[in-house]
XYZ file of C-alpha atoms in Angstrom:
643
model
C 0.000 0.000 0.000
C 1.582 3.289 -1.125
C 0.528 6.993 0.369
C 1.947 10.168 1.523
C 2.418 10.996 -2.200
C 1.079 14.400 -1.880
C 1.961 15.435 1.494
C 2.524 13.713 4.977
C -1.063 12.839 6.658
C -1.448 11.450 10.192
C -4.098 8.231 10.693
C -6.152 5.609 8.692
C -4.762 6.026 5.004
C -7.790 4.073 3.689
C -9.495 6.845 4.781
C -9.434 9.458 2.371
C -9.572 12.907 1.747
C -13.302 14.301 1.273
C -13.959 15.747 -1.978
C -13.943 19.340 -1.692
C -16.783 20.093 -3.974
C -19.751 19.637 -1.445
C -22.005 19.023 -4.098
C -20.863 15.613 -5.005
C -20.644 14.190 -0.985
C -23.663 11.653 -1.751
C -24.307 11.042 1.902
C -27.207 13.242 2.135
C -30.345 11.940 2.644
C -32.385 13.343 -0.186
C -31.117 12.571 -4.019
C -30.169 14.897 -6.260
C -31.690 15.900 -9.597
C -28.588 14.698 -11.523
C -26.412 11.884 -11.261
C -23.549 10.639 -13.273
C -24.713 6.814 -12.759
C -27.647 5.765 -10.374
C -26.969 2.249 -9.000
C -30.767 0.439 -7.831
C -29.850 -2.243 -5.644
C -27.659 -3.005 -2.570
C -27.047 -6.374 -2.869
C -23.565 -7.714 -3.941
C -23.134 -6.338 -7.393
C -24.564 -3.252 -6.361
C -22.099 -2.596 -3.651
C -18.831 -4.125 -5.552
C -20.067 -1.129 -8.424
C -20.800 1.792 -5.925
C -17.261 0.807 -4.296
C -15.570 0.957 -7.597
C -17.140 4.326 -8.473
C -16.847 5.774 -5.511
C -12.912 5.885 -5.748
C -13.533 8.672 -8.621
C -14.444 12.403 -7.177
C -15.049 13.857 -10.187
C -18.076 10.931 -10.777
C -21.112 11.838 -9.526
C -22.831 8.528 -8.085
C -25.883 7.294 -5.870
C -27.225 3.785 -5.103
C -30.791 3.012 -3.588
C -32.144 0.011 -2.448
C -35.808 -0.443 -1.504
C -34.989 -2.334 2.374
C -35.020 -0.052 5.191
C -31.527 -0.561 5.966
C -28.329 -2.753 4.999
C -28.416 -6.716 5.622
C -27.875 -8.379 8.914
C -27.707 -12.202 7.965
C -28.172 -14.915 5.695
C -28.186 -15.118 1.395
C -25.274 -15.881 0.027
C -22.044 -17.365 1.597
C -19.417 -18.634 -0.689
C -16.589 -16.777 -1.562
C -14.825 -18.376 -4.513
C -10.451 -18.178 -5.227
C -11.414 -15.794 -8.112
C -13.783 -13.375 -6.248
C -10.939 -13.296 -3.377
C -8.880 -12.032 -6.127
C -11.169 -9.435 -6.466
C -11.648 -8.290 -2.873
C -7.237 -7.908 -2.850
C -7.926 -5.259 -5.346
C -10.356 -3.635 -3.415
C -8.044 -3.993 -0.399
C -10.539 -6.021 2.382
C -8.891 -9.714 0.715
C -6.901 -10.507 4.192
C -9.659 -8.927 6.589
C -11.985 -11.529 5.056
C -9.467 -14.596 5.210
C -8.855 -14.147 8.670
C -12.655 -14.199 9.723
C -13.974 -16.924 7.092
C -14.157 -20.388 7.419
C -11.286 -22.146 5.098
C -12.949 -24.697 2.435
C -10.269 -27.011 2.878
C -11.614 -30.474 1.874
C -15.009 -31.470 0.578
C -16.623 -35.063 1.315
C -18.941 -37.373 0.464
C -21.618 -39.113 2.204
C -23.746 -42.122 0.133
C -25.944 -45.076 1.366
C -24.221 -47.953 3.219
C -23.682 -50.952 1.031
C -23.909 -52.861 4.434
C -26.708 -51.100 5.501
C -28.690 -48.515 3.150
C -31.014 -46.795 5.339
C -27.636 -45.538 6.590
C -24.900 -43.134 5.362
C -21.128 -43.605 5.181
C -18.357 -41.643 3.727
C -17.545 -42.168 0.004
C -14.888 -39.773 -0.753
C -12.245 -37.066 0.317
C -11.101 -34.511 -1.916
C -9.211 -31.418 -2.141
C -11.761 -28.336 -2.484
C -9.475 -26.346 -4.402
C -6.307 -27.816 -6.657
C -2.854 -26.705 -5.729
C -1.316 -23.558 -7.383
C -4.787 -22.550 -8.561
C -4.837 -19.483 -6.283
C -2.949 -17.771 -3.458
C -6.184 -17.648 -2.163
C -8.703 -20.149 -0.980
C -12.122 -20.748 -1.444
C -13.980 -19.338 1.700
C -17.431 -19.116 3.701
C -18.568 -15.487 5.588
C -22.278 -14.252 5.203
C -23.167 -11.992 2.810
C -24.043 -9.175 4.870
C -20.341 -8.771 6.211
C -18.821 -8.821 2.660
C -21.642 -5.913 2.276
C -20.006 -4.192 5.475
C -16.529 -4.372 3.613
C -17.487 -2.440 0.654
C -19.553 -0.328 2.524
C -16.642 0.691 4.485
C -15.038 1.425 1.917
C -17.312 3.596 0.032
C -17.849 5.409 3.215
C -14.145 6.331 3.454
C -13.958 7.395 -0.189
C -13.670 10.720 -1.314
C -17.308 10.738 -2.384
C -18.248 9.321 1.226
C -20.969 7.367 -0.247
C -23.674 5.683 1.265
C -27.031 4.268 0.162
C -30.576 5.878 0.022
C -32.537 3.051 2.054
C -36.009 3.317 1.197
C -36.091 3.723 -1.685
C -38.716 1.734 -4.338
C -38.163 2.276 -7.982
C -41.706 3.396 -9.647
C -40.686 4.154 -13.583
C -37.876 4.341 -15.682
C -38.163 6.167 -18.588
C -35.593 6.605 -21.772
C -34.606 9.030 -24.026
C -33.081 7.044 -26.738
C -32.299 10.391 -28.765
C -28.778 11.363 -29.527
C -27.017 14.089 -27.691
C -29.156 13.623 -24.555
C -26.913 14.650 -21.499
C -29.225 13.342 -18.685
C -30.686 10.028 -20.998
C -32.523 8.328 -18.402
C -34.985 9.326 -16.004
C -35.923 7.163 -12.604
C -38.666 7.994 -10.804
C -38.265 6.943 -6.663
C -40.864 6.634 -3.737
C -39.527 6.909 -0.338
C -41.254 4.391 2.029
C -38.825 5.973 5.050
C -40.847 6.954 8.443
C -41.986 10.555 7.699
C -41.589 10.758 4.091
C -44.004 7.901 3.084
C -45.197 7.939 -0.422
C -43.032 10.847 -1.136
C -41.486 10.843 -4.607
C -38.181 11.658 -6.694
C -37.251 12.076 -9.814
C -33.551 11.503 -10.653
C -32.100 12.338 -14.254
C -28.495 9.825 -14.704
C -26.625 9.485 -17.649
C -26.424 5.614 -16.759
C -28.545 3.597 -14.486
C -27.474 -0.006 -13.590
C -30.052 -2.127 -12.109
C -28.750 -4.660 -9.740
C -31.754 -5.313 -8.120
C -32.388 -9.076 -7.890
C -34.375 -11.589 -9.588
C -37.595 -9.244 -9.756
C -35.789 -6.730 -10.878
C -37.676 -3.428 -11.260
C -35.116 -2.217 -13.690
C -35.061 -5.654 -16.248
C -38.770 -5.121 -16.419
C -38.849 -0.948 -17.096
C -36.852 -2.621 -20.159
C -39.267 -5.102 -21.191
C -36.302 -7.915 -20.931
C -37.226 -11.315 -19.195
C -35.435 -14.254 -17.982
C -35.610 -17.302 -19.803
C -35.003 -20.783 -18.884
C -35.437 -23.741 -17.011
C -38.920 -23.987 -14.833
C -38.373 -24.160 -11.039
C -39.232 -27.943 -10.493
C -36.725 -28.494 -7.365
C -37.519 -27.066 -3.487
C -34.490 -26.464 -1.615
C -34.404 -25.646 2.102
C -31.506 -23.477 4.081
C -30.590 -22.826 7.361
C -28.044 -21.614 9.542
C -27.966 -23.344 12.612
C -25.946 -23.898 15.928
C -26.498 -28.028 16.348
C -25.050 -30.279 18.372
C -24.433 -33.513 16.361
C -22.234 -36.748 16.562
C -21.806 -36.127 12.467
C -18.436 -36.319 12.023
C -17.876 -34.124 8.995
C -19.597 -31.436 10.772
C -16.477 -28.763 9.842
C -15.934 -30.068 6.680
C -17.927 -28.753 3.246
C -19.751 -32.360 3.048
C -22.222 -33.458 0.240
C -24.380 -36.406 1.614
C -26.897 -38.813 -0.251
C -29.220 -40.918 1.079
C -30.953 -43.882 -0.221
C -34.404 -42.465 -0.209
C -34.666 -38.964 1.383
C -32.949 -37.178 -0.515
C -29.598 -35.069 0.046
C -28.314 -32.650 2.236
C -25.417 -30.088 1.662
C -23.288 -29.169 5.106
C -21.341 -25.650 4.929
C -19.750 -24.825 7.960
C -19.417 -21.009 8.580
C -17.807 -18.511 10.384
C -16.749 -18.905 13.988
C -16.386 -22.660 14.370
C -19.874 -23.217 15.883
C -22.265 -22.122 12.725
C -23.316 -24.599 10.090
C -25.450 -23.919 6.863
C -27.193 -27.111 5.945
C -29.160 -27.125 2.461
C -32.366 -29.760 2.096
C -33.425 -31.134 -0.502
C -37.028 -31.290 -0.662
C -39.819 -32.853 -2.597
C -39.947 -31.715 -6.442
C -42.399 -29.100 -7.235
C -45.353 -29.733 -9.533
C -45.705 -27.884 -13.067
C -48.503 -25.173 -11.822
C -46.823 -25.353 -7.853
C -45.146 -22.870 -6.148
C -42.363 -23.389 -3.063
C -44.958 -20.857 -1.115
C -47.670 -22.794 -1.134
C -46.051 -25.832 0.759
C -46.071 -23.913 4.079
C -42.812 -25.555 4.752
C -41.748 -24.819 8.267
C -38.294 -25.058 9.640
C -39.179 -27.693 11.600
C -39.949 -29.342 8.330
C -36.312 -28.764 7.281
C -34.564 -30.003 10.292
C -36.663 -32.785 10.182
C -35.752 -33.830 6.951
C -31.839 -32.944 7.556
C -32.334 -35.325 10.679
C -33.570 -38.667 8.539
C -30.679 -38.096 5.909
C -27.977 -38.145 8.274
C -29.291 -41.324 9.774
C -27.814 -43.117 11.634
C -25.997 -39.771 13.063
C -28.079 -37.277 15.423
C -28.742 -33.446 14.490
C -30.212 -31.704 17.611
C -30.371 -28.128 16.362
C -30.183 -25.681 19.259
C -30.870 -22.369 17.538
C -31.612 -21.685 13.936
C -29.997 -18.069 13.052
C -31.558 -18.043 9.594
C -33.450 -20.299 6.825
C -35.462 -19.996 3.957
C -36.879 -22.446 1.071
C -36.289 -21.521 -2.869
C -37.019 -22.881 -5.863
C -33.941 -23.776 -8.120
C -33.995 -22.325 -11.641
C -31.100 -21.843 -14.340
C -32.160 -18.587 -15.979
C -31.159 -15.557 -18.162
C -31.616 -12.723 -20.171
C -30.316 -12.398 -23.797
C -29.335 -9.178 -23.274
C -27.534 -7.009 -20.414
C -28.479 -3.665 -21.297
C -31.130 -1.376 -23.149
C -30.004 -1.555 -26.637
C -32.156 -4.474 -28.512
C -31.268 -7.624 -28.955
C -31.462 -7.204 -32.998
C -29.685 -4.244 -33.009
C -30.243 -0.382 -33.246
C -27.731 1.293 -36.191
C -26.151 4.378 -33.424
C -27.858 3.407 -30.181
C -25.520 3.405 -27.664
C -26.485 1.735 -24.072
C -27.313 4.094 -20.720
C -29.427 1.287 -18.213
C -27.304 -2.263 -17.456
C -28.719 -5.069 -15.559
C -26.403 -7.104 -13.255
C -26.516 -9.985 -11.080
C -29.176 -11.965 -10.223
C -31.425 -9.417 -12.232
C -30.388 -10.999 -15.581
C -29.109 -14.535 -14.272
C -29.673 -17.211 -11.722
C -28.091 -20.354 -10.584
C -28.582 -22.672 -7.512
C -26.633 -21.970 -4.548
C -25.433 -25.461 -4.423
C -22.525 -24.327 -6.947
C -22.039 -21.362 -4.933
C -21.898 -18.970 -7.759
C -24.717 -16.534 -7.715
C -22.821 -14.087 -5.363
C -19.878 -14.761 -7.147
C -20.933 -14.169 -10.763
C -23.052 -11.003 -9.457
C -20.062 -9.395 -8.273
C -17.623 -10.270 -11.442
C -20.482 -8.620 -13.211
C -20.473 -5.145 -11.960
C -16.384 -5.370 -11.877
C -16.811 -5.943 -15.345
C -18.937 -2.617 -15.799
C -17.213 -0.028 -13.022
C -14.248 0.602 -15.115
C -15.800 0.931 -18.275
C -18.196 3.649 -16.689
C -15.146 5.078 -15.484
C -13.439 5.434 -18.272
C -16.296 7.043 -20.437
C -17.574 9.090 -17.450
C -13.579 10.375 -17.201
C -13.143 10.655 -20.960
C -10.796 8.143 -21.512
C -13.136 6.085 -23.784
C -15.504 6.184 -26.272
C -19.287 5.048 -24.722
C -19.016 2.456 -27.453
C -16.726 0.493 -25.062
C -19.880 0.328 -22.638
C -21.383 -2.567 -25.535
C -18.770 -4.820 -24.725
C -20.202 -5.280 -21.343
C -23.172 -7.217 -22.059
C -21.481 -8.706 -24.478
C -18.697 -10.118 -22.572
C -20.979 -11.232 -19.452
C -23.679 -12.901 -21.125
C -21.363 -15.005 -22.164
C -19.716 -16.406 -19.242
C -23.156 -16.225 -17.132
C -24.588 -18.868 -20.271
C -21.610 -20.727 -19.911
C -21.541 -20.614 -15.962
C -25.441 -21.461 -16.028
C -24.807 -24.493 -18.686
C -22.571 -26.008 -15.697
C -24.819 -25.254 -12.992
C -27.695 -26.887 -14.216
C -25.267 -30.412 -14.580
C -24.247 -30.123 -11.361
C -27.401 -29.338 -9.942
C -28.617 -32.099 -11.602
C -26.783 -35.108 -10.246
C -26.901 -33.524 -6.828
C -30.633 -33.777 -7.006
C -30.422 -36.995 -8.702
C -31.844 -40.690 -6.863
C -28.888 -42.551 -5.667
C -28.311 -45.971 -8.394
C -29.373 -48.965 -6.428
C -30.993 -52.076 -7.415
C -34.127 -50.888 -6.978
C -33.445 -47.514 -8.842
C -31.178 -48.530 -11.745
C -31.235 -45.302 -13.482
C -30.035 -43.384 -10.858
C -26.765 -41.543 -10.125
C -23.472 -43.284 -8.603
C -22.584 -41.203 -6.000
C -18.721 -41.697 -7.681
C -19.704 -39.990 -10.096
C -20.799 -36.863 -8.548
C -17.618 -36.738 -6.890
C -15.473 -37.054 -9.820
C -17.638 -33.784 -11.724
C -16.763 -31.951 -8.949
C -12.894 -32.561 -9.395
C -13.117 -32.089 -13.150
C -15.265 -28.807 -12.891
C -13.532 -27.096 -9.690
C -12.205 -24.597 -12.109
C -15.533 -23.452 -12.572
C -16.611 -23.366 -8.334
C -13.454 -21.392 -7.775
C -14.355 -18.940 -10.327
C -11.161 -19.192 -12.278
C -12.728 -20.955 -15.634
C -14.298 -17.940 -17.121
C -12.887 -16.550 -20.143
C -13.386 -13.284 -22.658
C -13.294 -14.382 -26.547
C -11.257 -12.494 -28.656
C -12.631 -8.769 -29.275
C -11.550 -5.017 -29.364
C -10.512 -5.622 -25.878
C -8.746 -9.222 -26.063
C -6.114 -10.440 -28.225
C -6.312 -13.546 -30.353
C -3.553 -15.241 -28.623
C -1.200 -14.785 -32.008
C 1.816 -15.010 -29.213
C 0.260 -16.569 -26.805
C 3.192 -18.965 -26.522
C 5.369 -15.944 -24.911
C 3.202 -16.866 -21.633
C 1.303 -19.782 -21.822
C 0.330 -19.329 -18.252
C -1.401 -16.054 -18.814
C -4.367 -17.625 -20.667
C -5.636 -14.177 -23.212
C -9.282 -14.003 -22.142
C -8.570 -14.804 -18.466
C -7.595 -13.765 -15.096
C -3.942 -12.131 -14.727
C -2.970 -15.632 -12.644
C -0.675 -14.239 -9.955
C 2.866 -15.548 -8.374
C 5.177 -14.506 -5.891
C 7.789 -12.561 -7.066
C 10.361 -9.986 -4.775
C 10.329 -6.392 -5.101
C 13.636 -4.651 -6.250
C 13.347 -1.903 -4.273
C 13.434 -3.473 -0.950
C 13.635 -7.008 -1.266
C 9.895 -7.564 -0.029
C 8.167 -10.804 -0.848
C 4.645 -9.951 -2.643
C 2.664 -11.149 -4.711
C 2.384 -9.821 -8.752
C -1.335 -9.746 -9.293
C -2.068 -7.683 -6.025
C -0.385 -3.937 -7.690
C -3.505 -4.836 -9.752
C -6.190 -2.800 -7.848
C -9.869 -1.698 -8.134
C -8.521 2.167 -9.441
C -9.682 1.738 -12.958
C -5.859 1.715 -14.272
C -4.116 -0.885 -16.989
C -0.944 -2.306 -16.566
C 1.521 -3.601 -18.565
C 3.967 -6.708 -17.310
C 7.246 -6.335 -19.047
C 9.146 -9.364 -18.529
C 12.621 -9.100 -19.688
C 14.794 -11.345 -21.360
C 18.258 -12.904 -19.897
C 19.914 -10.325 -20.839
C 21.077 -7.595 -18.300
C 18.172 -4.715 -18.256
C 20.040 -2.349 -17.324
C 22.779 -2.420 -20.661
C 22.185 0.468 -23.051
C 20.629 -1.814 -25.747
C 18.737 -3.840 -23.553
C 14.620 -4.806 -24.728
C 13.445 -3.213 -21.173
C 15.373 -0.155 -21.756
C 13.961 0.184 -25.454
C 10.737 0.021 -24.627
C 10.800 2.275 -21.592
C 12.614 4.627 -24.387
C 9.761 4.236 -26.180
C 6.970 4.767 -23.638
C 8.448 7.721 -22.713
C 9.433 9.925 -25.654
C 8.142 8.299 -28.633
C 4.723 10.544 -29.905
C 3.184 7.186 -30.767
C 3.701 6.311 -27.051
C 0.475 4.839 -25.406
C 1.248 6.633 -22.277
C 1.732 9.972 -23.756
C -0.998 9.633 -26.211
C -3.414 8.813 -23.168
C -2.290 10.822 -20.650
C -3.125 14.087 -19.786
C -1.117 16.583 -18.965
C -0.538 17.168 -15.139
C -1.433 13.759 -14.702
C 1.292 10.996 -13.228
C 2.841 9.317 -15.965
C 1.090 6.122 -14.715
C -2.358 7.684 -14.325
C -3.715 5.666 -16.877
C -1.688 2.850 -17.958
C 0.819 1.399 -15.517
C 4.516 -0.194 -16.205
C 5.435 -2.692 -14.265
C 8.538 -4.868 -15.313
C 9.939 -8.470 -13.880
C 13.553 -9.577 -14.633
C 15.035 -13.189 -14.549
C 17.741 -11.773 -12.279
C 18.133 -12.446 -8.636
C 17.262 -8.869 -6.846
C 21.154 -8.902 -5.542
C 22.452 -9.014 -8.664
C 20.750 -5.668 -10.138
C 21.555 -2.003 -9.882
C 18.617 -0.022 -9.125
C 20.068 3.437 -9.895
C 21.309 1.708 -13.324
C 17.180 1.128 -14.182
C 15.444 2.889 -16.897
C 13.902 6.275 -15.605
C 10.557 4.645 -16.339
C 10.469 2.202 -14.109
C 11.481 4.975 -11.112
C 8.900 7.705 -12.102
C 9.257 11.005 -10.663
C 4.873 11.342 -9.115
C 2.656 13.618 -7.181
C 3.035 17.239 -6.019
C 6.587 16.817 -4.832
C 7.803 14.603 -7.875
C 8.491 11.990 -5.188
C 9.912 8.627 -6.526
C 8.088 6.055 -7.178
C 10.117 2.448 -6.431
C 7.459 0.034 -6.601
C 7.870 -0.760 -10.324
C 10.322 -3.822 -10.534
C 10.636 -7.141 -9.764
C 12.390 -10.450 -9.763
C 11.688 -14.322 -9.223
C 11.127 -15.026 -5.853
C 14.316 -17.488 -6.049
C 15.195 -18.206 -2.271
C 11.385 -19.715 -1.975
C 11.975 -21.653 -4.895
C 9.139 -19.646 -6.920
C 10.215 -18.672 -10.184
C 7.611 -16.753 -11.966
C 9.165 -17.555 -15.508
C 8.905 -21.040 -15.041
C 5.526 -20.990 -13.253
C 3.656 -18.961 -15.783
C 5.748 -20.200 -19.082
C 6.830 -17.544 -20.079
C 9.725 -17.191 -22.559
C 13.171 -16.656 -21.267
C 14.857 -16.071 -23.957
C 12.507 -13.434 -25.513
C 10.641 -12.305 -22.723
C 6.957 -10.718 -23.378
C 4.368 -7.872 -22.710
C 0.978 -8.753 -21.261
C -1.842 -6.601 -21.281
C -3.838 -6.864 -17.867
C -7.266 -4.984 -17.438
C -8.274 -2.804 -15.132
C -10.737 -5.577 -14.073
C -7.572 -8.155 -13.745
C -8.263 -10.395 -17.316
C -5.079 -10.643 -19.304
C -6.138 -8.608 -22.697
C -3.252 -9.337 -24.448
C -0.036 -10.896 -25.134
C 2.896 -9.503 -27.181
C 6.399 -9.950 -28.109
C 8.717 -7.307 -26.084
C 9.369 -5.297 -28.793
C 6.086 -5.196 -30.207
C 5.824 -1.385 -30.015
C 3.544 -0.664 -32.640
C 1.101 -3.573 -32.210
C 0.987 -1.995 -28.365
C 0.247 1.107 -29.523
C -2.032 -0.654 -31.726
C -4.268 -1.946 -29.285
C -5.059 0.750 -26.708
C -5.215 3.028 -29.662
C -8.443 1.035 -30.081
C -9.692 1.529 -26.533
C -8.769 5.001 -25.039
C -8.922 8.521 -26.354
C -6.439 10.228 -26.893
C -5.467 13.142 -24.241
C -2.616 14.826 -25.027
């Protein structure tokens, strides 16, 4: 974490300045008559946008959310690798990891052989393969992930907070070009004292993140589509006492005839979340007209653990749900078939244009990935850095992995629901086989398997060979590596935070970076005073030289055998008010831990390479060192130029 850059400042330095424009503090309690982007929703996505946003004073933003206040417990619960990723680059990652519960092994439960009214232990496996993450897959309720980002926004310069209270009555378009304020949203308050009160708030984008009935999806006639809710699922979180022995551990169990339960253990080494299976739902039935009880649910958890006792001592939370795999064709406001000119202003994200079953633990996930998707693009248009035509590629980029995310969800959902194969049920499901999808498919659980086709933003992988473990399309897969400054162990992916900026991995060849002719040096040459330069040509003046697109660059050297005063200027950059150094740009294989980060990500030695990294963390593009033009190339394609 770097600060101080424009002046020594006592306390908290996540805590920063207020904007000085009093105008744009959105912690009042009545909304203005203008906003730069109006967020409707404070669930996940919601939150992970407003966060994003709110690190940009000059960006005028609100959210609303029609509950009274922010949420206390239950929803949501799994935290996947990928989405830790995430959190580092909002800055909260370790907070969370210390107060989660570790998914460290998942088992099995199926009938007895010996005895199958009874349950025994199938399988053991490894919840998340090695080297897949430096982070694991973890469990903490929903509501304090919400408490994270609200923190944060709170602390921003915007101070942000949400307008509880808030229920979304019309949304209206104008689809006209040249419109400043596009989009109009009309609000009732339902707060004590202002009941039935109304608002009308003009935004040049809305985002509705609103949930499955989402308000917002149906202002723009869009519907989800998909698989009918046939399956009941119960939920609770419970403090049991239980002679279970895989009480701690993630554990899937199957019984021969009442169905399956799914254990989670949570947070604090007493809470459990167990999910029931209940009877399937009939064509014209709803789950609300079962008047399921949770009696009814610990009931049913009891007879599937048989012969093990469940004596549930308080239930914090539970609900029932229908499970349904579904999803809108489109993410935004501009028609499906096309409009010649139209350019989007009102996104839908989350659960308000796809959802899963929580047995894959991916709704919160997905949600989230969604909006971190659409905050920098915002950004960059709201700042000027981009054409709005780069706001297209949104719905075009996550409709694709929430079809391809929804195609495995409904699998796995299946043979979890599934009879257990016996004699008497032949066409059943061996409980083997369960297990082995979930090996084969734990790419997808952690969140790690999603990947962006080729497009104006990602490369066709022409030298994709320079790094074959920095997949084009996916996430920037990070590895320890040592900073040159100071020796300090870190880890690559985490300079990659949630500030809207690009970066640029350099990694040099064998040869010595520092020489005169050396690929490093040329390029930083280049960067620097070449007119074609994507840093100069997207940088405005006054701004640091890394306000938009960051250099970073890793050497094959040990750190003791490099000169840092012998580096290219570059990669030492003279920022802030005070033109203070900054010495946070280089690195070098983490060699005394055995972790070297040319090996691990196959990456060339003898030519070394350029990748691309979003501000969002996917790897956009690969290229050989020297590939000055084709990286002028490609941003040329994305940002303005500022000059």
């Amino acid at each position: 974490m770097q600060f101080h850059l424009d002046g020594f400042k006592t306390g908290d330095p996540v805590i920063h300045e207020p904007n000085s424009d009093a105008t744009a503090l959105a912690n009042t309690d009545s909304l203005p008559e203008e906003v730069d982007v109006l967020i409707v929703g404070c669930g996940p996505a919601g939150l992970t946008l407003a966060a994003q946003l709110a690190a940009f004073p000059d960006i005028r933003t609100r959210i609303v959310e029609q509950k009274a206040g922010p949420l206390q417990l239950g929803q949501a619960d799994g935290v996947a690798c990928r989405t830790m990723e995430m959190f580092e680059a909002f800055g909260f990652a370790e907070r969370l990891e210390k107060e989660a519960y570790w998914v460290n092994e998942t088992t099995f439960w199926k009938p007895d052989p010996a005895n199958p009214d009874t349950i025994a232990r199938s399988g053991r496996v490894q919840d998340v393969e090695d080297g897949l993450s430096e982070f694991p897959h973890v469990i903490l309720n929903q509501a304090r992930v919400h408490d994270f980002y609200l923190e944060i926004m709170r602390n921003s310069p915007n101070r942000l907070e949400p307008n509880y209270s808030r229920r979304l009555v019309d949304l209206d378009m104008a689809v006209e070009a040249g419109q400043e304020w596009p989009v109009t949203v009309q609000l009732e308050r339902m707060d004590p004292g202002h009941e039935g009160e109304t608002e009308t708030v003009r935004a040049r984008y809305v985002v509705g993140c609103d949930g499955a009935r989402s308000s917002v999806r149906r202002a723009l006639g869009r519907e989800l589509k998909g698989d009918s809710a046939n399956q009941a699922w119960g939920v609770m979180d419970v403090l049991a006492v239980t002679d279970f022995p895989d009480i701690r551990f993630k554990a899937l169990v199957q019984s021969a005839s009442e169905g399956s339960i799914l254990i989670i253990p949570r947070e604090g080494g007493y809470l459990v979340r167990i999910y029931v299976e209940l009877d399937k739902l009939r064509p014209d039935e709803r789950v609300a007209n079962r008047n399921i009880t949770v009696d009814h649910l610990i009931a049913a958890a009891g007879r599937i653990l048989h012969p093990y006792s469940l004596d549930v001592k308080e239930v914090a939370w539970w609900s029932v749900y229908e499970i349904g795999q579904r999803l809108c064709d489109k993410f935004d406001d501009v028609p499906a078939e096309g409009a010649p000119g139209r350019l989007p202003h009102v996104f839908i994200a989350g659960d308000a244009c796809h959802t899963h079953s929580p047995k894959a633990g991916q709704g919160m996930n997905v949600s989230m990935q969604d909006t971190f998707n659409l905050g920098w693009k915002l950004a960059h248009v709201l700042k000027g850095l981009s054409e709005p035509e780069l706001l297209a590629s949104y719905s075009a980029e996550r409709q694709a992995i929430a079809q391809n995310l929804i195609d495995f969800d409904r699998e796995w959902a299946k043979l979890v629901s599934a009879p257990v194969k016996s004699e008497s049920n032949p066409d059943g499901v061996e409980p083997a086989e369960v297990q082995k999808y979930f090996v084969q498919h734990g790419r997808y659980t952690a969140g790690t398997a999603s990947r962006y086709l080729p497009s104006l933003l990602t490369g066709d992988g022409a030298h994709q060979q320079l790094a074959e473990g920095f997949q084009i399309g996916m996430r920037f897969h990070s590895a320890p590596v040592v900073r040159l400054a100071d020796a300090k162990p870190v880890q690559l992916g985490h300079v990659v935070k949630a500030d809207g900026r690009w970066r640029i991995f350099a990694f040099a060849d064998k040869g010595d970076p520092a020489a005169e002719t050396s690929a490093i040096r040329r390029l930083c040459n280049f960067l620097q005073d070449d007119q074609s330069s994507p840093v100069l040509r997207h940088t405005a003046a006054g701004e640091d030289i890394d306000a938009v697109i960051d250099l970073r660059a890793v050497f094959q050297q040990n750190h003791r055998d490099l000169t840092l005063e012998r580096m290219p200027s570059l990669l030492l950059p003279a920022k802030g008010r005070y033109g203070l150094r900054d010495y946070e740009k280089m690195f070098c294989p983490d060699l005394k831990s055995g972790n070297d980060i040319f090996e691990m990500r196959g990456i060339d030695r003898d030519k070394g390479c350029l990748v691309i990294v979003r501000p969002d963390q996917y790897v956009a593009e690969v290229l050989p060192l020297d590939a000055h033009e084709a990286l002028s190339g490609y941003f040329q394609g994305i940002l303005k130029e500022r000059r």
